[in-house]
PDB file of C-alpha atoms in Angstrom:
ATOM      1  CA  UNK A   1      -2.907  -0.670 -78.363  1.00 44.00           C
ATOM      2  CA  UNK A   2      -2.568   2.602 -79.978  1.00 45.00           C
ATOM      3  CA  UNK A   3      -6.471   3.017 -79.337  1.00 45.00           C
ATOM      4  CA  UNK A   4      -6.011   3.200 -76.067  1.00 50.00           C
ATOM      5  CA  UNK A   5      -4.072   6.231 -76.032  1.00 46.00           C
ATOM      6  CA  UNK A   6      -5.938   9.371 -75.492  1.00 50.00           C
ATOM      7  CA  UNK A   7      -3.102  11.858 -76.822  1.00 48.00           C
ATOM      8  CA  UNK A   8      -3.541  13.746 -79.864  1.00 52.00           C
ATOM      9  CA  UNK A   9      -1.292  15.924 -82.106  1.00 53.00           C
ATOM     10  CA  UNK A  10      -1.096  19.043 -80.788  1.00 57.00           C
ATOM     11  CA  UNK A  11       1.453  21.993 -81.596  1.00 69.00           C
ATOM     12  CA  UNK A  12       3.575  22.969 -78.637  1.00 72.00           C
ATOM     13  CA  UNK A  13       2.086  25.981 -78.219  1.00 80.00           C
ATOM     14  CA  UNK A  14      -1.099  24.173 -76.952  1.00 80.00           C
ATOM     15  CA  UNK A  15       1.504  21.608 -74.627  1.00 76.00           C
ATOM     16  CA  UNK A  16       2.551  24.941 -73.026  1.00 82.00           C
ATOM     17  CA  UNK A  17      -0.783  26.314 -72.464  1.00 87.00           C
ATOM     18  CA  UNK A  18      -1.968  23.123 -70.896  1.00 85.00           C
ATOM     19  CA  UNK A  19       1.596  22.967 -68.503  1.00 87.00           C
ATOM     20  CA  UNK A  20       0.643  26.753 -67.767  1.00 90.00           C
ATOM     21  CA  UNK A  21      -2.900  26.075 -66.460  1.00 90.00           C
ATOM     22  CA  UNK A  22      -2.060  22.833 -64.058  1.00 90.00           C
ATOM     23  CA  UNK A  23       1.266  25.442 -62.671  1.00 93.00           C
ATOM     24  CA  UNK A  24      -1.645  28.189 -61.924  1.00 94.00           C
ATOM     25  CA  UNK A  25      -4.091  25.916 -60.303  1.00 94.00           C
ATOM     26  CA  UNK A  26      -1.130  24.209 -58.333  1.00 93.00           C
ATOM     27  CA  UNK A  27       0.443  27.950 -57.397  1.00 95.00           C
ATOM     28  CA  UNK A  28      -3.526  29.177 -56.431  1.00 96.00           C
ATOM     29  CA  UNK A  29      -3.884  25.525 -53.966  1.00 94.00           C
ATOM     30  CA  UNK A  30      -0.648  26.624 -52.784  1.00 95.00           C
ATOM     31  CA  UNK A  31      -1.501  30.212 -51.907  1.00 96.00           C
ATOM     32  CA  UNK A  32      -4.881  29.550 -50.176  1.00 96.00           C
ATOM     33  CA  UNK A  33      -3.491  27.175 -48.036  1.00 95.00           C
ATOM     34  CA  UNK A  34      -0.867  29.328 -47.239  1.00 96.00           C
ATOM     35  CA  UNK A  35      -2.931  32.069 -46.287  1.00 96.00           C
ATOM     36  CA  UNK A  36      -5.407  29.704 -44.192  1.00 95.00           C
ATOM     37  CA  UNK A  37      -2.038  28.282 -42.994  1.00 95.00           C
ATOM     38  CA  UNK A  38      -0.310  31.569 -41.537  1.00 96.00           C
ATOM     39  CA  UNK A  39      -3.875  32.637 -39.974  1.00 95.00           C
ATOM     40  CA  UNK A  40      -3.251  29.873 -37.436  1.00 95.00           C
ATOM     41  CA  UNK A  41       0.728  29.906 -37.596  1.00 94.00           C
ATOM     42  CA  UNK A  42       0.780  29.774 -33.930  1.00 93.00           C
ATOM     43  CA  UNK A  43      -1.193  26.897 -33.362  1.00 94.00           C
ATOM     44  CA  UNK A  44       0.527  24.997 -36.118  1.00 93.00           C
ATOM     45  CA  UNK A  45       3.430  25.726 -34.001  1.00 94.00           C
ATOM     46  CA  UNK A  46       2.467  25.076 -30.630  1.00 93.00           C
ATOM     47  CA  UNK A  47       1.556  21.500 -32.180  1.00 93.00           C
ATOM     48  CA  UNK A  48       5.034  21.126 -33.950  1.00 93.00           C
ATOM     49  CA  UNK A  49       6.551  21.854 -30.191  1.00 93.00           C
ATOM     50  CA  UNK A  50       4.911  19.040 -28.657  1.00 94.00           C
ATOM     51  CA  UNK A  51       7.912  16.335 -29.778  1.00 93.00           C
ATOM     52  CA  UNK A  52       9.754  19.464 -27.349  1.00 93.00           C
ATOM     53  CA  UNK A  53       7.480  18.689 -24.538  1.00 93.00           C
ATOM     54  CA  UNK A  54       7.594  14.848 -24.370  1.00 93.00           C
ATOM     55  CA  UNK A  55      11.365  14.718 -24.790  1.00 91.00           C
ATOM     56  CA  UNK A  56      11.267  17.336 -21.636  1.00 91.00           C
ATOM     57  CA  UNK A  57       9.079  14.840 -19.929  1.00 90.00           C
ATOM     58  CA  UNK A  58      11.657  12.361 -20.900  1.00 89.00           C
ATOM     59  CA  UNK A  59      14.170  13.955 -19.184  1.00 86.00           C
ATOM     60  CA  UNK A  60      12.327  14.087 -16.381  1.00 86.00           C
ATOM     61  CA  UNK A  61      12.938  17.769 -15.974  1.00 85.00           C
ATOM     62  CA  UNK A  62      10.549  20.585 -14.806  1.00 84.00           C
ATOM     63  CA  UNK A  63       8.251  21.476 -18.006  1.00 83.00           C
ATOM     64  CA  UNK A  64       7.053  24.849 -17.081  1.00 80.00           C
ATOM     65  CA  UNK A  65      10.453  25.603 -17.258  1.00 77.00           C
ATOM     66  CA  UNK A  66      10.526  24.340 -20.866  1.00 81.00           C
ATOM     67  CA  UNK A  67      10.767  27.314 -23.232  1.00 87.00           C
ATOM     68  CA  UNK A  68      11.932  28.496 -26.735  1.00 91.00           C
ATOM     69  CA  UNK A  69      13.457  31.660 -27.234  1.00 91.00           C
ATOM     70  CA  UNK A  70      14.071  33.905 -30.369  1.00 91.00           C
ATOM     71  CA  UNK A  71      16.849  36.423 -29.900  1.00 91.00           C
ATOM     72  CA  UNK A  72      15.753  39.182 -32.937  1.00 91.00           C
ATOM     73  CA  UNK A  73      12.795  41.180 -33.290  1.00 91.00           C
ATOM     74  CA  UNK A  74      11.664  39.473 -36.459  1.00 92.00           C
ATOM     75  CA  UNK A  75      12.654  36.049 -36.066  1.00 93.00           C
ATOM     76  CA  UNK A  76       9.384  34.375 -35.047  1.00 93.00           C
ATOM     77  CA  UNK A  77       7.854  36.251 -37.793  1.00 94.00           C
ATOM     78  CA  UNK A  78       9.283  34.599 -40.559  1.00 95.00           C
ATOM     79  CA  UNK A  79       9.262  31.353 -38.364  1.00 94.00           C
ATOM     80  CA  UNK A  80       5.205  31.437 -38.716  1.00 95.00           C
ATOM     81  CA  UNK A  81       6.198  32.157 -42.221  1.00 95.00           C
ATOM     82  CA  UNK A  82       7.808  29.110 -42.271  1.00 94.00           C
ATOM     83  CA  UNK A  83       5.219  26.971 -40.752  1.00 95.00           C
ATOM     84  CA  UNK A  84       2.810  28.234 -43.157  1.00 95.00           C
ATOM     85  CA  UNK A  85       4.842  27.385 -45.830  1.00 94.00           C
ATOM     86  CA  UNK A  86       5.305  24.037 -44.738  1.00 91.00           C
ATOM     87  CA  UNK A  87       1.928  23.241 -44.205  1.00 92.00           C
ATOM     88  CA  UNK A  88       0.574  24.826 -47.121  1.00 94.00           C
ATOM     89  CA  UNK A  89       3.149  22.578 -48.598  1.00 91.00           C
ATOM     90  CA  UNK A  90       1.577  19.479 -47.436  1.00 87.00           C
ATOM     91  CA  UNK A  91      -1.924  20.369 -47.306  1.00 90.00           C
ATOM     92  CA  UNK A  92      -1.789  21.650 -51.361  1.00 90.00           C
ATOM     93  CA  UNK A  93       0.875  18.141 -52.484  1.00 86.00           C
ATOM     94  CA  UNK A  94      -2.579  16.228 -53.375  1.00 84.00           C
ATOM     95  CA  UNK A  95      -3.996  18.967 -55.683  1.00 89.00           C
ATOM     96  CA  UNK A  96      -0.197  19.834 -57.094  1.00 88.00           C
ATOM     97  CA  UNK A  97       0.157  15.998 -57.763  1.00 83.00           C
ATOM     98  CA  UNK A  98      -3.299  15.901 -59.721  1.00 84.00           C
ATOM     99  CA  UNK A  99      -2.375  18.621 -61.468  1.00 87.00           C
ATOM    100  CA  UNK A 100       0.649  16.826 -62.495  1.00 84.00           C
ATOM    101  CA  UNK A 101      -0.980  13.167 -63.510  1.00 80.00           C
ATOM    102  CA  UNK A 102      -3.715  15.649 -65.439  1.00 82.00           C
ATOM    103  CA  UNK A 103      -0.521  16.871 -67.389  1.00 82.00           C
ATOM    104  CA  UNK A 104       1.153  13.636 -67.669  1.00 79.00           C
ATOM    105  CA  UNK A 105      -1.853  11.224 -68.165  1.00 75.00           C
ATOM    106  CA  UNK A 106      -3.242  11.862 -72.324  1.00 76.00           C
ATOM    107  CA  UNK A 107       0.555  10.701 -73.209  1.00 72.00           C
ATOM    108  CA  UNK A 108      -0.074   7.353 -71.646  1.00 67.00           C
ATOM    109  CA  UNK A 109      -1.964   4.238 -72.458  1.00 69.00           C
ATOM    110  CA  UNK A 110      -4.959   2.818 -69.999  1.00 70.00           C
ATOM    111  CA  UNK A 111      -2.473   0.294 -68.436  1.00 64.00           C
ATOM    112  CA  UNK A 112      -0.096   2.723 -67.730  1.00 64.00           C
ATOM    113  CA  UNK A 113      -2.498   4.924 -66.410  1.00 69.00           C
ATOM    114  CA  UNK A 114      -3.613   2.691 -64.070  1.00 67.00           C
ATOM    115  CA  UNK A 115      -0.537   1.245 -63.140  1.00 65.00           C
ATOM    116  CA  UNK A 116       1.015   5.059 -62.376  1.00 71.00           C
ATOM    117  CA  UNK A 117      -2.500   5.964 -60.115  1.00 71.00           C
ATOM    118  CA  UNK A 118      -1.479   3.570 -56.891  1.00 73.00           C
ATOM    119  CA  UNK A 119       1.810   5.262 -56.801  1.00 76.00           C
ATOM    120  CA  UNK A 120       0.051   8.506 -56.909  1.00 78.00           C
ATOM    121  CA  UNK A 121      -2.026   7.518 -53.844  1.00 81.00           C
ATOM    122  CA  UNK A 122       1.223   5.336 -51.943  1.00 83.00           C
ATOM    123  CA  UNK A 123       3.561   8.541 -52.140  1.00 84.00           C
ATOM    124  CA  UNK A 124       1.697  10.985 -50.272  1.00 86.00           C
ATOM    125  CA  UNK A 125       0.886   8.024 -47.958  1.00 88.00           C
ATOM    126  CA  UNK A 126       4.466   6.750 -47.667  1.00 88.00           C
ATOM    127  CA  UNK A 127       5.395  10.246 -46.729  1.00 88.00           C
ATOM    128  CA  UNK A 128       2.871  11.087 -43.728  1.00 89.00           C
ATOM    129  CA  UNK A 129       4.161   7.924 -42.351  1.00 89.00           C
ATOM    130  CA  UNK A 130       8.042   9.074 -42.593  1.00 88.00           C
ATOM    131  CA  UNK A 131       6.361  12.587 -40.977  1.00 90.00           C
ATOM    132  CA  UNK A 132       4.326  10.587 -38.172  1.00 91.00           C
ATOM    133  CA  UNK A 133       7.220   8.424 -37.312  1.00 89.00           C
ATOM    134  CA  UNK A 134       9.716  11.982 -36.872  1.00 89.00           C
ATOM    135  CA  UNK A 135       6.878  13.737 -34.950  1.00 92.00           C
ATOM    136  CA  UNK A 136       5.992  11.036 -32.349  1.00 92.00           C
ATOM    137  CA  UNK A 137       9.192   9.328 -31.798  1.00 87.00           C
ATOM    138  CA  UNK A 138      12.427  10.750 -33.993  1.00 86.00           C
ATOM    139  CA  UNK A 139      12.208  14.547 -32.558  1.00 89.00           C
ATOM    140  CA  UNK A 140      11.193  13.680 -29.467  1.00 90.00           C
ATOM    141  CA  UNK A 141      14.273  11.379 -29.023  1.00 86.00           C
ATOM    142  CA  UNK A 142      16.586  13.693 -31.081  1.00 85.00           C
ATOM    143  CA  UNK A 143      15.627  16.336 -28.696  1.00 89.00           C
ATOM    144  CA  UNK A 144      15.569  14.278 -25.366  1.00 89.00           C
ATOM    145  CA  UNK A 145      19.547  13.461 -26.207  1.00 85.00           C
ATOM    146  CA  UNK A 146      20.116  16.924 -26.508  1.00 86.00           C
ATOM    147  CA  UNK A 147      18.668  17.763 -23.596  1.00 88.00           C
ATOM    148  CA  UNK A 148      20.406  14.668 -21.287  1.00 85.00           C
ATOM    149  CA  UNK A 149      23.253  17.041 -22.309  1.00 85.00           C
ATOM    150  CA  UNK A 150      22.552  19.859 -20.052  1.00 85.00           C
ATOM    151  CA  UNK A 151      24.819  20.943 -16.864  1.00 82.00           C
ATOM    152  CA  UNK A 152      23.038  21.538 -13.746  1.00 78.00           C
ATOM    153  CA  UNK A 153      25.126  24.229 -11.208  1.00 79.00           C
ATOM    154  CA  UNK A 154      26.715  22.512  -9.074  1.00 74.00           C
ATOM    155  CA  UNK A 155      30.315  23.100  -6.750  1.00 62.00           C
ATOM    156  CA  UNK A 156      33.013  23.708  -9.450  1.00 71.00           C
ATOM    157  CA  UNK A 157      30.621  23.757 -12.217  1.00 79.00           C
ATOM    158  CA  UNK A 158      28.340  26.455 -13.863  1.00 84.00           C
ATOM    159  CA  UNK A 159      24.477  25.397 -14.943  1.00 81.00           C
ATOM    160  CA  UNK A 160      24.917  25.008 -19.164  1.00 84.00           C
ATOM    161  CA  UNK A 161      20.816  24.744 -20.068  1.00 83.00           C
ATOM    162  CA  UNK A 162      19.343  24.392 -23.663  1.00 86.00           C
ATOM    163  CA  UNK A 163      17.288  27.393 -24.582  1.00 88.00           C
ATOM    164  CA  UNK A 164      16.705  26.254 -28.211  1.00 90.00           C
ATOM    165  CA  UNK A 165      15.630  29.164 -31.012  1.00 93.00           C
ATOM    166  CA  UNK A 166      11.881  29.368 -32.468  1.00 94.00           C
ATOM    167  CA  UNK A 167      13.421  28.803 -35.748  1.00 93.00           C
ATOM    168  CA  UNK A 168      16.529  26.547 -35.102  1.00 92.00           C
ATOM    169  CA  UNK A 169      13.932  23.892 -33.821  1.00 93.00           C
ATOM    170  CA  UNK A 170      11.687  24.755 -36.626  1.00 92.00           C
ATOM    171  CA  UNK A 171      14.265  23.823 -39.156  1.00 91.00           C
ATOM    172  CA  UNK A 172      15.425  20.714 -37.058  1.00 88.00           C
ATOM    173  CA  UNK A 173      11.956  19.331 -37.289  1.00 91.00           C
ATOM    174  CA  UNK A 174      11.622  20.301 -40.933  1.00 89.00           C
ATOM    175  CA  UNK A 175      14.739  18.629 -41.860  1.00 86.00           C
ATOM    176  CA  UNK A 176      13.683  15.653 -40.100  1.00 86.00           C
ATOM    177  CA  UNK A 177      10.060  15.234 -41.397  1.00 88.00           C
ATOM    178  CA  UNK A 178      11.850  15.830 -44.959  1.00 86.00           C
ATOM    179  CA  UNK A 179      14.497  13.544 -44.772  1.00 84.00           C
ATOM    180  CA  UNK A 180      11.823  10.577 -43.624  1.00 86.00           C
ATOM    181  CA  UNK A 181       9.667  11.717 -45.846  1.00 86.00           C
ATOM    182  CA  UNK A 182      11.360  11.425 -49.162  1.00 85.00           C
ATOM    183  CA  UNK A 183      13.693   8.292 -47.449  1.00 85.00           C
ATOM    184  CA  UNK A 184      10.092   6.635 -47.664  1.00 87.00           C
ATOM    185  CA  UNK A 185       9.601   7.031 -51.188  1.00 86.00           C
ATOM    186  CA  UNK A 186      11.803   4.786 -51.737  1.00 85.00           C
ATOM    187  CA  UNK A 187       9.828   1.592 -52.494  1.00 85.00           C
ATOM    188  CA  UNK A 188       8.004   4.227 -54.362  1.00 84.00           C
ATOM    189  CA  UNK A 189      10.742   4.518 -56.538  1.00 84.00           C
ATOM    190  CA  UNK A 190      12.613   1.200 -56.910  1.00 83.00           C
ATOM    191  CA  UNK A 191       9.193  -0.265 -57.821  1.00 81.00           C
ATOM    192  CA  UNK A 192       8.709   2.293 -60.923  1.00 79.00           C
ATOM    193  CA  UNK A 193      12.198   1.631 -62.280  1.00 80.00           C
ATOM    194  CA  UNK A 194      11.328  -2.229 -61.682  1.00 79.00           C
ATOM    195  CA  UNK A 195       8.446  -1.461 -63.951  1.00 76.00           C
ATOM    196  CA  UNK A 196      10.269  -0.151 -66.689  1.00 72.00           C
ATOM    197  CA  UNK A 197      12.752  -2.434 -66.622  1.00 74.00           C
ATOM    198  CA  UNK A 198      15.615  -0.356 -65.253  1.00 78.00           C
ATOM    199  CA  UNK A 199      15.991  -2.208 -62.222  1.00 80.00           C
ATOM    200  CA  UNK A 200      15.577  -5.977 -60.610  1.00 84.00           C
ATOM    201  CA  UNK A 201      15.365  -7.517 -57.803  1.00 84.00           C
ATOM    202  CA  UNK A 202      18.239  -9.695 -57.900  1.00 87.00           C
ATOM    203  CA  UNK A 203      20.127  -6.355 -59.016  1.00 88.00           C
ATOM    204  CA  UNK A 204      18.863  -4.801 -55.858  1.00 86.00           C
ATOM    205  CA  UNK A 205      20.061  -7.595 -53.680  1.00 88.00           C
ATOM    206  CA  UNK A 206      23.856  -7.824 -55.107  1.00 88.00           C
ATOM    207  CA  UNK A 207      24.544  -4.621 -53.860  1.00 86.00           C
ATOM    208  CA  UNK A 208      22.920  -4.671 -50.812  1.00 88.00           C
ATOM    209  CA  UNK A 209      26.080  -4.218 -48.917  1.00 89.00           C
ATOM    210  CA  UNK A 210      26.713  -0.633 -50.907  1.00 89.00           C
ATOM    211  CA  UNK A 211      22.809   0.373 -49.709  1.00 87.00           C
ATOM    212  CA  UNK A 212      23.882  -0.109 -46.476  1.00 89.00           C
ATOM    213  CA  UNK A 213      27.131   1.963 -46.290  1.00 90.00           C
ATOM    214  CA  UNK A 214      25.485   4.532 -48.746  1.00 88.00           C
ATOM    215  CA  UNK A 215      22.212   4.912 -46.069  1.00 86.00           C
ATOM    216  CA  UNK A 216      24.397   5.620 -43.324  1.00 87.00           C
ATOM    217  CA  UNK A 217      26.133   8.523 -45.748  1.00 88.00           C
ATOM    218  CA  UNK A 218      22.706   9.786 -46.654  1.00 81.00           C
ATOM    219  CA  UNK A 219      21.617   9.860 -43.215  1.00 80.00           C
ATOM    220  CA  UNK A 220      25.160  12.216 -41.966  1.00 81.00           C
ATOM    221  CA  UNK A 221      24.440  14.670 -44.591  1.00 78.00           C
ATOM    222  CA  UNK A 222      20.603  14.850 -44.058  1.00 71.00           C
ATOM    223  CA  UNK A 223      20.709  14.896 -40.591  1.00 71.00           C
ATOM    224  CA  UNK A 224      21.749  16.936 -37.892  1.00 68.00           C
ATOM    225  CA  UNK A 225      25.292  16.008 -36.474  1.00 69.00           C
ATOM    226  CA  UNK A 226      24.483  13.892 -34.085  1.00 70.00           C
ATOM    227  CA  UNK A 227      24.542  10.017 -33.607  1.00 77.00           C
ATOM    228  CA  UNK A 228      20.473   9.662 -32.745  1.00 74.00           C
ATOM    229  CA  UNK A 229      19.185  10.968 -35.585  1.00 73.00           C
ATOM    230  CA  UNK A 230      21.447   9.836 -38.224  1.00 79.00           C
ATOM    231  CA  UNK A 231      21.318   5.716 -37.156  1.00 82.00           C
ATOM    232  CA  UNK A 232      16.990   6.597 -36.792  1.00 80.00           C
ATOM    233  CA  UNK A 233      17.018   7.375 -40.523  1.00 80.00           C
ATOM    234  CA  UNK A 234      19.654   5.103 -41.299  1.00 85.00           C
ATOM    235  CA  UNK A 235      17.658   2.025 -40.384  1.00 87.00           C
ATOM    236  CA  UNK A 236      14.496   2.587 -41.898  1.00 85.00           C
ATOM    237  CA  UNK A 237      16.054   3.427 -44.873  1.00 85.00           C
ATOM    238  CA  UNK A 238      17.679  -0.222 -44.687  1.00 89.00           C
ATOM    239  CA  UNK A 239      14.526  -1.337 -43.988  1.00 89.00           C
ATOM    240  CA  UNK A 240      12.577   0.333 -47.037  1.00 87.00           C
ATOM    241  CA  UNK A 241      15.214  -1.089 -49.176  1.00 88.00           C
ATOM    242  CA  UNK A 242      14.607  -4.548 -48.712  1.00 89.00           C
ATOM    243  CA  UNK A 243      10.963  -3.544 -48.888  1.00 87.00           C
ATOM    244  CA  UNK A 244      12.243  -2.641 -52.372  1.00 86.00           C
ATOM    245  CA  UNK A 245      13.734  -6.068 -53.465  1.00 88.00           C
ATOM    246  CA  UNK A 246      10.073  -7.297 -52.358  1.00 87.00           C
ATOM    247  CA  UNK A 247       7.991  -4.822 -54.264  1.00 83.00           C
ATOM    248  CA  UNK A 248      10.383  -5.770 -57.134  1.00 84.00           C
ATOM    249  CA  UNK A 249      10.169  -9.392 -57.003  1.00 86.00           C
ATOM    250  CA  UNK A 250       6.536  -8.756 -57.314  1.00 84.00           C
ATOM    251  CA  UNK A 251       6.621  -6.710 -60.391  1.00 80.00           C
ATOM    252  CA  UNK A 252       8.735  -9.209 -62.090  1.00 81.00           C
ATOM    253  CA  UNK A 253       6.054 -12.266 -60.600  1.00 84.00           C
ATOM    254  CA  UNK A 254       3.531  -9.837 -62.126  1.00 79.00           C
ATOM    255  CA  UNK A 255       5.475  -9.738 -65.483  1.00 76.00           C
ATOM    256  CA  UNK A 256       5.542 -12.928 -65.864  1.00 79.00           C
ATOM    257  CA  UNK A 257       2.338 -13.990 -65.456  1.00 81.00           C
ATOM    258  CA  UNK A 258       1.494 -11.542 -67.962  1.00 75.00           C
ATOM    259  CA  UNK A 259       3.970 -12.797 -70.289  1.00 72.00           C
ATOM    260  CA  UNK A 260       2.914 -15.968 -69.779  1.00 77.00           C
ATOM    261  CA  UNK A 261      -0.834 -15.761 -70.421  1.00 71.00           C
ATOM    262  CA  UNK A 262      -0.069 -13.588 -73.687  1.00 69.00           C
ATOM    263  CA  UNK A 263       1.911 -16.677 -74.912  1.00 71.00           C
ATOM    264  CA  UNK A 264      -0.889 -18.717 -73.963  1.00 63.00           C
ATOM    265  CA  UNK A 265      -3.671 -16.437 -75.697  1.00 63.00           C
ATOM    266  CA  UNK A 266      -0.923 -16.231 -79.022  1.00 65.00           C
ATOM    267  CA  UNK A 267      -1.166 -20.284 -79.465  1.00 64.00           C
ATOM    268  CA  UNK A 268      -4.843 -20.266 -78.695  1.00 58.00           C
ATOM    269  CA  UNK A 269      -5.266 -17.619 -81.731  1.00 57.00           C
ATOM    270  CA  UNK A 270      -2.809 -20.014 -83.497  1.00 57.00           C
ATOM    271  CA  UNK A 271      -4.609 -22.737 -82.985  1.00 57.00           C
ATOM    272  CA  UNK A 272      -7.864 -21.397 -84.159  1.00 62.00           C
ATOM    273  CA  UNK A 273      -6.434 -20.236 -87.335  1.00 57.00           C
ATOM    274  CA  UNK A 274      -4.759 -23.510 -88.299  1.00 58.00           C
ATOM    275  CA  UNK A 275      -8.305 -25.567 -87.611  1.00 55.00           C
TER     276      UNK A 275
END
């Protein structure tokens, strides 16, 4: 087994050199797409305000009346600053996590190489769908409960309308698509420690009860203060965690089976010796 690793000696001076070069690369992906990013900051956000639109449709109030306001001079400035930095953010995570597994990868063996690559692939996957799920039906709601809230003028009462901020909503949907996002890594995670050992399934299921209570925790402080959004990321997070017990439960079926056909292979060997 020591053949199979592909790491050699080196003085730390060269380990530094090598960490130096993946952080440039990763900081130059960053910066183009940041650049190509803030060229069409507009557009990205006239596509992040759609969840604004359907949860006005929701509402069933008048959508050219729909608008979002910023209140100082520079304000949607560094919003579009903002935006770009998100996107570049997401469009540069596949080249920054290469980068990474390039660093990472001649201090493993083969088989742990190729057990670490799906989980390369599942967490940028895992996360879009935690981002998908916020844009098309989290905001949308999150925003459509907000807006239920609104006073129309009537006798005895004054109109009270939502006229949300450029960058309030920005960081609303932000906070959403990152709280989803790294909620869904989850399975991600439990099935690494499962891996190496640190966790099991059975573990996992015994305190099932404490997930719970700690998910709904998670979900106050990650979320804004309000009851919508914090039971939406509440529940999937239950949800990804018995995902969790299953992905373990595999790894240890997987473990097994490898354990079992090395103990078969070992008395085969012994076998052949002793004839």
């Amino acid at each position: 087994m020591t053949g199979d690793i592909d790491d050699k000696p080196q003085p730390l001076i060269e380990h530094l050199m090598e960490l130096r070069t993946r952080l440039i690369w990763s900081l130059v992906a960053f910066f183009v797409a940041f650049i190509a990013c803030f060229a069409f900051a507009k557009h990205l956000f006239n596509y992040l305000v759609y969840p604004y639109k359907w949860a006005v449709e929701w509402a069933h109030l008048d959508l050219a009346k729909a608008e979002l306001i910023y209140t100082a001079p520079q304000e949607f400035f560094f919003t579009q600053v903002k935006v770009a930095m998100f996107g570049a953010l997401v469009i540069s995570f596949p080249i920054i996590a290469a980068q990474i597994y390039k660093f990472v990868a001649p201090g493993l063996y083969k088989n742990e190489r190729s057990a670490f690559l799906p989980f390369l692939i599942a967490s940028p996957i895992l996360f879009l769908m935690g981002a998908a799920l916020v844009y098309f039906f989290f905001t949308p709601m999150v925003m459509w409960f907000f807006l239920k809230m609104q006073q129309t003028p009537a006798e005895g009462q004054v109109g009270i309308a939502l006229l949300p901020k450029v960058s309030e909503y920005l960081s609303l949907i932000m906070t959403l698509v990152f709280s989803f996002g790294l909620v869904f890594q989850l399975p991600v995670i439990t099935t690494l420690l499962a891996r190496v050992g640190l966790l099991t399934s059975a573990w996992l299921a015994e305190k099932r009860k404490y997930a719970i209570v700690f998910a709904f925790i998670v979900a106050a402080v990650l979320t804004p203060p309000d009851p919508m959004s914090q039971i939406g990321l509440a529940l999937p997070t239950i949800l990804l965690y018995e995902v969790s017990i299953y992905a373990a439960r595999l790894v240890e079926r997987q473990r097994a089976r490898q354990a079992l056909e090395e103990s078969d292979e070992t008395s085969d060997v012994a076998k052949t010796d002793s004839v």
